[in-house]
mmCIF file of C-alpha atoms and ligand atoms in Angstrom:
data_model
loop_
_atom_site.group_PDB
_atom_site.id
_atom_site.type_symbol
_atom_site.label_atom_id
_atom_site.label_comp_id
_atom_site.label_asym_id
_atom_site.label_seq_id
_atom_site.Cartn_x
_atom_site.Cartn_y
_atom_site.Cartn_z
ATOM 1 C CA UNK A 1 -0.136 50.055 4.052
ATOM 2 C CA UNK A 2 -3.125 47.722 4.154
ATOM 3 C CA UNK A 3 -3.841 46.226 7.532
ATOM 4 C CA UNK A 4 -3.304 42.480 7.358
ATOM 5 C CA UNK A 5 -5.185 40.529 10.006
ATOM 6 C CA UNK A 6 -2.745 37.716 10.407
ATOM 7 C CA UNK A 7 -3.260 35.468 13.456
ATOM 8 C CA UNK A 8 -0.624 35.397 16.192
ATOM 9 C CA UNK A 9 1.745 32.438 16.304
ATOM 10 C CA UNK A 10 0.239 29.226 17.665
ATOM 11 C CA UNK A 11 -2.831 27.141 16.848
ATOM 12 C CA UNK A 12 -5.136 28.318 14.060
ATOM 13 C CA UNK A 13 -8.445 26.998 12.746
ATOM 14 C CA UNK A 14 -9.044 26.661 8.986
ATOM 15 C CA UNK A 15 -10.227 30.308 8.807
ATOM 16 C CA UNK A 16 -7.052 31.411 10.615
ATOM 17 C CA UNK A 17 -4.927 29.342 8.244
ATOM 18 C CA UNK A 18 -6.720 30.976 5.303
ATOM 19 C CA UNK A 19 -5.923 34.397 6.789
ATOM 20 C CA UNK A 20 -2.224 33.490 7.036
ATOM 21 C CA UNK A 21 -2.292 32.312 3.403
ATOM 22 C CA UNK A 22 -4.138 35.391 2.123
ATOM 23 C CA UNK A 23 -1.523 37.647 3.731
ATOM 24 C CA UNK A 24 1.251 36.143 1.568
ATOM 25 C CA UNK A 25 1.900 36.973 -2.060
ATOM 26 C CA UNK A 26 4.333 34.113 -2.532
ATOM 27 C CA UNK A 27 4.368 30.715 -0.862
ATOM 28 C CA UNK A 28 6.639 27.671 -0.769
ATOM 29 C CA UNK A 29 4.611 24.519 -0.055
ATOM 30 C CA UNK A 30 6.481 21.482 1.217
ATOM 31 C CA UNK A 31 5.324 17.942 1.980
ATOM 32 C CA UNK A 32 7.334 15.337 3.887
ATOM 33 C CA UNK A 33 10.331 13.645 2.268
ATOM 34 C CA UNK A 34 9.523 10.495 0.270
ATOM 35 C CA UNK A 35 5.969 11.867 -0.030
ATOM 36 C CA UNK A 36 2.939 9.592 0.022
ATOM 37 C CA UNK A 37 -0.343 10.591 -1.626
ATOM 38 C CA UNK A 38 -1.461 12.590 1.451
ATOM 39 C CA UNK A 39 1.735 14.676 1.504
ATOM 40 C CA UNK A 40 1.619 15.164 -2.283
ATOM 41 C CA UNK A 41 -2.159 15.626 -2.520
ATOM 42 C CA UNK A 42 -2.383 18.163 0.320
ATOM 43 C CA UNK A 43 0.462 20.357 -0.980
ATOM 44 C CA UNK A 44 -0.660 20.190 -4.623
ATOM 45 C CA UNK A 45 -4.362 20.853 -3.922
ATOM 46 C CA UNK A 46 -3.487 23.832 -1.734
ATOM 47 C CA UNK A 47 -1.030 25.079 -4.352
ATOM 48 C CA UNK A 48 -3.693 24.978 -7.077
ATOM 49 C CA UNK A 49 -6.182 26.800 -4.805
ATOM 50 C CA UNK A 50 -3.611 29.500 -3.956
ATOM 51 C CA UNK A 51 -2.788 30.005 -7.621
ATOM 52 C CA UNK A 52 -6.481 30.626 -8.237
ATOM 53 C CA UNK A 53 -6.434 33.560 -5.781
ATOM 54 C CA UNK A 54 -3.335 34.982 -7.451
ATOM 55 C CA UNK A 55 -0.607 33.748 -5.108
ATOM 56 C CA UNK A 56 2.803 32.866 -6.492
ATOM 57 C CA UNK A 57 3.337 29.182 -5.525
ATOM 58 C CA UNK A 58 6.116 26.630 -5.663
ATOM 59 C CA UNK A 59 5.835 23.051 -4.349
ATOM 60 C CA UNK A 60 8.788 20.946 -3.258
ATOM 61 C CA UNK A 61 9.665 17.818 -1.301
ATOM 62 C CA UNK A 62 12.882 17.478 0.631
ATOM 63 C CA UNK A 63 15.675 15.251 -0.640
ATOM 64 C CA UNK A 64 18.080 13.601 -0.772
ATOM 65 C CA UNK A 65 15.849 10.788 -2.077
ATOM 66 C CA UNK A 66 14.188 11.302 -5.478
ATOM 67 C CA UNK A 67 10.520 12.229 -5.449
ATOM 68 C CA UNK A 68 8.302 9.163 -6.047
ATOM 69 C CA UNK A 69 6.387 8.714 -9.303
ATOM 70 C CA UNK A 70 2.999 9.332 -7.722
ATOM 71 C CA UNK A 71 3.847 13.035 -7.382
ATOM 72 C CA UNK A 72 4.128 13.487 -11.165
ATOM 73 C CA UNK A 73 0.740 11.796 -11.580
ATOM 74 C CA UNK A 74 -0.849 14.402 -9.277
ATOM 75 C CA UNK A 75 1.160 17.451 -10.412
ATOM 76 C CA UNK A 76 -1.049 18.455 -13.341
ATOM 77 C CA UNK A 77 0.438 21.953 -13.585
ATOM 78 C CA UNK A 78 4.127 21.196 -13.123
ATOM 79 C CA UNK A 79 4.247 23.083 -9.813
ATOM 80 C CA UNK A 80 6.874 20.806 -8.231
ATOM 81 C CA UNK A 81 10.506 21.896 -8.273
ATOM 82 C CA UNK A 82 13.590 20.010 -7.135
ATOM 83 C CA UNK A 83 14.480 20.782 -3.508
ATOM 84 C CA UNK A 84 17.759 22.362 -4.743
ATOM 85 C CA UNK A 85 15.671 24.921 -6.675
ATOM 86 C CA UNK A 86 13.191 25.756 -3.879
ATOM 87 C CA UNK A 87 13.313 29.433 -2.775
ATOM 88 C CA UNK A 88 15.983 29.955 -0.087
ATOM 89 C CA UNK A 89 13.959 32.380 2.071
ATOM 90 C CA UNK A 90 10.281 32.085 1.167
ATOM 91 C CA UNK A 91 7.857 34.802 2.297
ATOM 92 C CA UNK A 92 5.594 32.056 3.687
ATOM 93 C CA UNK A 93 6.495 28.395 4.110
ATOM 94 C CA UNK A 94 3.570 25.956 4.307
ATOM 95 C CA UNK A 95 4.376 22.443 5.547
ATOM 96 C CA UNK A 96 1.746 19.789 4.841
ATOM 97 C CA UNK A 97 1.636 16.343 6.496
ATOM 98 C CA UNK A 98 4.922 17.030 8.299
ATOM 99 C CA UNK A 99 5.182 16.231 11.998
ATOM 100 C CA UNK A 100 8.767 17.329 12.628
ATOM 101 C CA UNK A 101 11.384 19.576 11.009
ATOM 102 C CA UNK A 102 13.547 16.587 10.166
ATOM 103 C CA UNK A 103 10.787 15.318 7.846
ATOM 104 C CA UNK A 104 11.541 18.286 5.559
ATOM 105 C CA UNK A 105 14.790 16.509 4.664
ATOM 106 C CA UNK A 106 17.233 18.906 2.997
ATOM 107 C CA UNK A 107 14.573 21.677 3.148
ATOM 108 C CA UNK A 108 14.614 21.756 6.987
ATOM 109 C CA UNK A 109 16.578 25.033 6.981
ATOM 110 C CA UNK A 110 13.654 26.799 5.248
ATOM 111 C CA UNK A 111 11.690 26.794 8.529
ATOM 112 C CA UNK A 112 13.993 29.367 10.146
ATOM 113 C CA UNK A 113 14.755 31.140 6.838
ATOM 114 C CA UNK A 114 11.085 31.751 5.969
ATOM 115 C CA UNK A 115 9.387 35.069 6.801
ATOM 116 C CA UNK A 116 6.476 33.126 8.299
ATOM 117 C CA UNK A 117 5.399 29.495 8.467
ATOM 118 C CA UNK A 118 2.196 27.483 8.646
ATOM 119 C CA UNK A 119 2.027 23.759 9.407
ATOM 120 C CA UNK A 120 -1.037 21.753 8.341
ATOM 121 C CA UNK A 121 -0.802 18.266 9.808
ATOM 122 C CA UNK A 122 -2.633 15.401 11.520
ATOM 123 C CA UNK A 123 0.141 13.517 13.297
ATOM 124 C CA UNK A 124 -0.158 12.699 16.996
ATOM 125 C CA UNK A 125 3.631 13.116 17.086
ATOM 126 C CA UNK A 126 3.578 16.763 15.842
ATOM 127 C CA UNK A 127 6.529 18.463 17.538
ATOM 128 C CA UNK A 128 5.198 22.051 17.463
ATOM 129 C CA UNK A 129 7.751 23.367 14.946
ATOM 130 C CA UNK A 130 6.868 26.379 12.791
ATOM 131 C CA UNK A 131 4.795 29.463 13.517
ATOM 132 C CA UNK A 132 1.080 28.822 12.849
ATOM 133 C CA UNK A 133 -0.338 25.345 13.445
ATOM 134 C CA UNK A 134 -3.448 23.852 11.906
ATOM 135 C CA UNK A 135 -2.855 20.439 13.451
ATOM 136 C CA UNK A 136 -5.536 17.940 14.439
ATOM 137 C CA UNK A 137 -4.607 14.313 15.188
ATOM 138 C CA UNK A 138 -8.326 13.422 15.030
ATOM 139 C CA UNK A 139 -8.287 14.043 11.277
ATOM 140 C CA UNK A 140 -7.713 10.932 9.140
ATOM 141 C CA UNK A 141 -5.588 12.819 6.602
ATOM 142 C CA UNK A 142 -3.948 16.183 5.981
ATOM 143 C CA UNK A 143 -6.113 16.602 2.882
ATOM 144 C CA UNK A 144 -9.246 16.865 5.058
ATOM 145 C CA UNK A 145 -7.726 19.926 6.754
ATOM 146 C CA UNK A 146 -6.656 21.323 3.384
ATOM 147 C CA UNK A 147 -10.206 20.831 2.076
ATOM 148 C CA UNK A 148 -11.464 23.042 4.946
ATOM 149 C CA UNK A 149 -8.805 25.697 4.245
ATOM 150 C CA UNK A 150 -9.688 25.761 0.537
ATOM 151 C CA UNK A 151 -13.339 26.364 1.496
ATOM 152 C CA UNK A 152 -12.239 29.262 3.753
ATOM 153 C CA UNK A 153 -10.239 30.714 0.855
ATOM 154 C CA UNK A 154 -13.507 30.815 -1.096
ATOM 155 C CA UNK A 155 -12.080 28.649 -3.878
ATOM 156 C CA UNK A 156 -14.643 26.365 -5.465
ATOM 157 C CA UNK A 157 -13.972 22.649 -5.558
ATOM 158 C CA UNK A 158 -13.539 21.251 -9.072
ATOM 159 C CA UNK A 159 -11.952 18.170 -10.615
ATOM 160 C CA UNK A 160 -8.462 19.676 -10.550
ATOM 161 C CA UNK A 161 -8.654 20.161 -6.788
ATOM 162 C CA UNK A 162 -10.676 17.014 -6.118
ATOM 163 C CA UNK A 163 -8.118 14.625 -7.667
ATOM 164 C CA UNK A 164 -5.152 15.292 -5.346
ATOM 165 C CA UNK A 165 -7.501 15.566 -2.349
ATOM 166 C CA UNK A 166 -9.107 12.208 -3.159
ATOM 167 C CA UNK A 167 -5.746 10.475 -3.624
ATOM 168 C CA UNK A 168 -4.604 11.660 -0.181
ATOM 169 C CA UNK A 169 -7.890 10.768 1.487
ATOM 170 C CA UNK A 170 -7.937 7.302 -0.060
ATOM 171 C CA UNK A 171 -4.366 6.562 0.985
ATOM 172 C CA UNK A 172 -4.419 7.833 4.534
ATOM 173 C CA UNK A 173 -7.772 6.193 5.349
ATOM 174 C CA UNK A 174 -6.442 2.852 4.062
ATOM 175 C CA UNK A 175 -9.036 2.909 1.264
ATOM 176 C CA UNK A 176 -11.776 4.294 3.599
ATOM 177 C CA UNK A 177 -11.131 1.645 6.258
ATOM 178 C CA UNK A 178 -10.643 4.481 8.759
ATOM 179 C CA UNK A 179 -12.095 7.941 8.925
ATOM 180 C CA UNK A 180 -15.730 6.906 9.414
ATOM 181 C CA UNK A 181 -18.702 8.517 7.667
ATOM 182 C CA UNK A 182 -16.900 11.883 7.476
ATOM 183 C CA UNK A 183 -14.224 10.454 5.176
ATOM 184 C CA UNK A 184 -16.832 8.764 2.989
ATOM 185 C CA UNK A 185 -18.865 11.985 2.804
ATOM 186 C CA UNK A 186 -15.792 13.948 1.728
ATOM 187 C CA UNK A 187 -14.941 11.134 -0.716
ATOM 188 C CA UNK A 188 -18.432 11.430 -2.236
ATOM 189 C CA UNK A 189 -18.075 15.207 -2.486
ATOM 190 C CA UNK A 190 -14.726 14.817 -4.277
ATOM 191 C CA UNK A 191 -16.104 12.231 -6.716
ATOM 192 C CA UNK A 192 -19.059 14.535 -7.424
ATOM 193 C CA UNK A 193 -16.577 17.349 -8.070
ATOM 194 C CA UNK A 194 -14.891 15.224 -10.743
ATOM 195 C CA UNK A 195 -12.309 12.919 -9.134
ATOM 196 C CA UNK A 196 -12.723 9.564 -10.876
ATOM 197 C CA UNK A 197 -11.434 6.911 -8.448
ATOM 198 C CA UNK A 198 -10.653 4.356 -11.124
ATOM 199 C CA UNK A 199 -8.527 6.480 -13.462
ATOM 200 C CA UNK A 200 -6.992 8.288 -10.522
ATOM 201 C CA UNK A 201 -5.966 5.124 -8.669
ATOM 202 C CA UNK A 202 -4.606 3.608 -11.896
ATOM 203 C CA UNK A 203 -2.555 6.737 -12.594
ATOM 204 C CA UNK A 204 -1.263 7.104 -9.044
ATOM 205 C CA UNK A 205 -0.803 3.491 -7.915
ATOM 206 C CA UNK A 206 -1.700 1.278 -10.847
ATOM 207 C CA UNK A 207 1.300 0.343 -12.902
ATOM 208 C CA UNK A 208 4.401 -1.566 -11.833
ATOM 209 C CA UNK A 209 7.360 -2.900 -13.784
ATOM 210 C CA UNK A 210 7.173 -6.636 -14.560
ATOM 211 C CA UNK A 211 10.517 -7.211 -12.818
ATOM 212 C CA UNK A 212 8.881 -6.089 -9.590
ATOM 213 C CA UNK A 213 7.064 -9.419 -9.296
ATOM 214 C CA UNK A 214 10.300 -11.314 -8.702
ATOM 215 C CA UNK A 215 11.657 -8.647 -6.349
ATOM 216 C CA UNK A 216 8.426 -8.682 -4.368
ATOM 217 C CA UNK A 217 8.538 -12.468 -4.101
ATOM 218 C CA UNK A 218 12.085 -12.274 -2.742
ATOM 219 C CA UNK A 219 11.273 -9.670 -0.100
ATOM 220 C CA UNK A 220 8.029 -11.313 1.029
ATOM 221 C CA UNK A 221 9.628 -14.766 0.857
ATOM 222 C CA UNK A 222 12.159 -13.526 3.413
ATOM 223 C CA UNK A 223 9.480 -12.294 5.852
ATOM 224 C CA UNK A 224 9.750 -13.574 9.419
ATOM 225 C CA UNK A 225 7.255 -13.826 12.252
ATOM 226 C CA UNK A 226 8.135 -13.353 15.892
ATOM 227 C CA UNK A 227 5.049 -14.411 17.889
ATOM 228 C CA UNK A 228 6.430 -13.272 21.269
ATOM 229 C CA UNK A 229 7.081 -9.667 20.255
ATOM 230 C CA UNK A 230 4.852 -6.730 21.260
ATOM 231 C CA UNK A 231 3.745 -8.398 24.483
ATOM 232 C CA UNK A 232 2.627 -11.539 22.649
ATOM 233 C CA UNK A 233 0.717 -9.755 19.858
ATOM 234 C CA UNK A 234 3.533 -10.689 17.478
ATOM 235 C CA UNK A 235 5.725 -8.999 14.889
ATOM 236 C CA UNK A 236 5.898 -9.778 11.173
ATOM 237 C CA UNK A 237 8.891 -8.194 9.482
ATOM 238 C CA UNK A 238 10.775 -8.204 6.192
ATOM 239 C CA UNK A 239 13.908 -6.537 4.835
ATOM 240 C CA UNK A 240 14.437 -4.622 1.582
ATOM 241 C CA UNK A 241 18.091 -4.448 0.494
ATOM 242 C CA UNK A 242 19.612 -1.226 -0.926
ATOM 243 C CA UNK A 243 19.634 -2.440 -4.557
ATOM 244 C CA UNK A 244 15.941 -3.367 -4.441
ATOM 245 C CA UNK A 245 15.139 -0.163 -2.541
ATOM 246 C CA UNK A 246 16.699 2.068 -5.179
ATOM 247 C CA UNK A 247 15.491 0.098 -8.210
ATOM 248 C CA UNK A 248 11.896 -0.211 -6.947
ATOM 249 C CA UNK A 249 11.476 2.896 -4.801
ATOM 250 C CA UNK A 250 7.849 3.447 -5.841
ATOM 251 C CA UNK A 251 6.875 -0.173 -5.297
ATOM 252 C CA UNK A 252 8.434 -1.171 -1.982
ATOM 253 C CA UNK A 253 6.141 1.171 -0.018
ATOM 254 C CA UNK A 254 3.219 -1.150 -0.745
ATOM 255 C CA UNK A 255 4.849 -4.108 1.023
ATOM 256 C CA UNK A 256 4.113 -3.090 4.595
ATOM 257 C CA UNK A 257 0.389 -3.435 3.859
ATOM 258 C CA UNK A 258 0.953 -7.023 2.750
ATOM 259 C CA UNK A 259 2.927 -7.828 5.896
ATOM 260 C CA UNK A 260 0.191 -6.260 7.981
ATOM 261 C CA UNK A 261 -2.458 -8.472 6.426
ATOM 262 C CA UNK A 262 -0.647 -11.469 7.897
ATOM 263 C CA UNK A 263 0.070 -9.921 11.305
ATOM 264 C CA UNK A 264 -3.366 -10.400 12.888
ATOM 265 C CA UNK A 265 -3.556 -8.259 16.028
ATOM 266 C CA UNK A 266 0.198 -7.829 15.940
ATOM 267 C CA UNK A 267 2.582 -5.399 14.305
ATOM 268 C CA UNK A 268 4.098 -5.390 10.814
ATOM 269 C CA UNK A 269 7.434 -3.728 10.074
ATOM 270 C CA UNK A 270 9.211 -3.231 6.763
ATOM 271 C CA UNK A 271 12.918 -2.576 7.234
ATOM 272 C CA UNK A 272 14.278 -0.824 4.156
ATOM 273 C CA UNK A 273 18.007 -0.270 3.855
ATOM 274 C CA UNK A 274 17.719 2.817 1.658
ATOM 275 C CA UNK A 275 21.474 2.965 1.199
ATOM 276 C CA UNK A 276 24.176 0.882 2.888
ATOM 277 C CA UNK A 277 23.933 1.505 6.634
ATOM 278 C CA UNK A 278 20.864 3.779 6.385
ATOM 279 C CA UNK A 279 17.489 2.300 7.360
ATOM 280 C CA UNK A 280 13.934 3.490 6.998
ATOM 281 C CA UNK A 281 11.377 1.510 8.999
ATOM 282 C CA UNK A 282 7.671 1.537 8.214
ATOM 283 C CA UNK A 283 5.261 0.052 10.772
ATOM 284 C CA UNK A 284 1.585 -0.874 10.771
ATOM 285 C CA UNK A 285 -0.637 -2.217 13.551
ATOM 286 C CA UNK A 286 -4.068 -2.015 15.125
ATOM 287 C CA UNK A 287 -3.336 1.008 17.322
ATOM 288 C CA UNK A 288 -2.396 -1.183 20.321
ATOM 289 C CA UNK A 289 0.471 -0.969 21.059
ATOM 290 C CA UNK A 290 0.682 2.706 20.086
ATOM 291 C CA UNK A 291 3.160 2.749 17.190
ATOM 292 C CA UNK A 292 3.458 6.536 17.320
ATOM 293 C CA UNK A 293 4.983 6.085 20.786
ATOM 294 C CA UNK A 294 7.284 3.299 19.568
ATOM 295 C CA UNK A 295 8.449 5.320 16.541
ATOM 296 C CA UNK A 296 8.937 8.508 18.563
ATOM 297 C CA UNK A 297 11.132 6.609 21.046
ATOM 298 C CA UNK A 298 13.247 5.478 18.097
ATOM 299 C CA UNK A 299 13.596 8.973 16.618
ATOM 300 C CA UNK A 300 10.611 8.968 14.226
ATOM 301 C CA UNK A 301 6.883 9.537 14.535
ATOM 302 C CA UNK A 302 3.467 8.852 13.055
ATOM 303 C CA UNK A 303 0.083 7.612 14.207
ATOM 304 C CA UNK A 304 -1.016 4.883 16.627
ATOM 305 C CA UNK A 305 -1.618 2.401 13.790
ATOM 306 C CA UNK A 306 0.968 3.617 11.224
ATOM 307 C CA UNK A 307 4.341 5.065 12.069
ATOM 308 C CA UNK A 308 7.963 5.047 11.058
ATOM 309 C CA UNK A 309 11.510 5.995 11.903
ATOM 310 C CA UNK A 310 14.942 6.198 10.346
ATOM 311 C CA UNK A 311 18.327 5.285 11.758
ATOM 312 C CA UNK A 312 21.771 4.082 10.820
ATOM 313 C CA UNK A 313 22.589 0.472 11.590
ATOM 314 C CA UNK A 314 25.051 -2.179 10.455
ATOM 315 C CA UNK A 315 22.278 -4.731 9.865
ATOM 316 C CA UNK A 316 18.645 -5.610 10.437
ATOM 317 C CA UNK A 317 19.330 -7.105 13.899
ATOM 318 C CA UNK A 318 20.554 -3.691 15.067
ATOM 319 C CA UNK A 319 17.127 -2.300 14.146
ATOM 320 C CA UNK A 320 15.139 -5.252 15.474
ATOM 321 C CA UNK A 321 16.722 -5.219 18.949
ATOM 322 C CA UNK A 322 15.613 -1.680 19.898
ATOM 323 C CA UNK A 323 12.340 -2.170 18.005
ATOM 324 C CA UNK A 324 11.443 -5.291 19.996
ATOM 325 C CA UNK A 325 12.341 -3.483 23.236
ATOM 326 C CA UNK A 326 10.130 -0.474 22.425
ATOM 327 C CA UNK A 327 7.257 -2.688 21.272
ATOM 328 C CA UNK A 328 7.443 -4.620 24.548
ATOM 329 C CA UNK A 329 7.515 -1.366 26.541
ATOM 330 C CA UNK A 330 4.557 0.084 24.613
ATOM 331 C CA UNK A 331 2.587 -3.161 25.014
ATOM 332 C CA UNK A 332 3.146 -2.688 28.747
HETATM 333 P P1 5GP B 1 4.832 5.198 6.133
HETATM 334 O O1 5GP B 1 5.074 3.902 6.786
HETATM 335 O O2 5GP B 1 3.630 5.169 5.223
HETATM 336 O O3 5GP B 1 6.046 5.806 5.502
HETATM 337 O O4 5GP B 1 4.461 6.201 7.303
HETATM 338 C C1 5GP B 1 3.453 5.929 8.230
HETATM 339 C C2 5GP B 1 3.260 7.134 9.107
HETATM 340 O O5 5GP B 1 4.426 7.339 9.907
HETATM 341 C C3 5GP B 1 3.084 8.424 8.323
HETATM 342 O O6 5GP B 1 2.158 9.224 9.009
HETATM 343 C C4 5GP B 1 4.447 9.043 8.335
HETATM 344 O O7 5GP B 1 4.391 10.435 8.257
HETATM 345 C C5 5GP B 1 5.034 8.583 9.635
HETATM 346 N N1 5GP B 1 6.477 8.342 9.498
HETATM 347 C C6 5GP B 1 7.060 7.408 8.724
HETATM 348 N N2 5GP B 1 8.412 7.467 8.825
HETATM 349 C C7 5GP B 1 8.687 8.469 9.684
HETATM 350 C C8 5GP B 1 9.898 9.046 10.193
HETATM 351 O O8 5GP B 1 11.016 8.634 9.877
HETATM 352 N N3 5GP B 1 9.774 10.088 11.041
HETATM 353 C C9 5GP B 1 8.553 10.570 11.397
HETATM 354 N N4 5GP B 1 8.502 11.611 12.224
HETATM 355 N N5 5GP B 1 7.382 10.052 10.946
HETATM 356 C C10 5GP B 1 7.445 9.019 10.104
HETATM 357 MN MN1 MN B 2 -0.935 11.966 6.263
#
């Protein structure tokens, strides 16, 4: 038997993560449910790199919700399978951009079923689930960690790898608003490697159905502002009903950014009733109050300036009550 130098359970650096990956001949890669471009880009870039070194790879995203359209735009090799078809007991499970087991959706059981597991993540709210952890909340995106792992695997960066990495970097840095010179340097490296921002952004985020304009006007027209919330910083919020949520799943995620632009130093929250009685709340702010703390208190997680949570409720007021209370507590 060949000696495999696999790190012990616990924190790993990118070289340690590469060692865990090299020890596996088949890998299931999973990004968080309702993946954004960082979840999709980090899993798909790593999957392509692993395929290059001869690893058997499958990528999946937990249900029950359908996978958003942006995933297809980044999945150039058709590596994504439905969560129902993901291997039951993978040799190695790799979770990208996932802060807690519950964010695997209906794939959560794979964590205990897998022979080994590696989590690559950048959430302050990381719960410590899984076996090996490459987790750094200082990183602006999961793709920056994946970029380092790909380098440790000795796989050369090319356009195929650069595209999903760039999409994730662009999204999680808010279009390079955050992440400083390091993010811009990596962005430049990815563009040099062949990621074309214009065609990529058009393919991933560019097109929307015409009917969306009216739906967007309705949701934004219903937005409300509560100037006393969050210790006086204010809260701007809007509600997406279940019909709009299911018809325009790929589009509604953009709305929280528009609310945020009107929230000043305050907090923006988009309350989406994904199905009757089930709510998914997406929050944006400046970092003060710490929205990761607010979301964690309400059963979710995230970052100081972008976080979210899910819960059942009979109506928006049942979400807003606890949300206002946690915002006030976090604002201190
Ligand atoms: P978004 O609002 O773009 O869905 O998410 C913003 C940030 O909060 C992301 O980092 C995302 O992973 C995290 N987040 C959003 N919703 C949830 C949730 O329900 N649970 C947890 N743990 N994190 C969430
Ligand atoms: Mn992310």
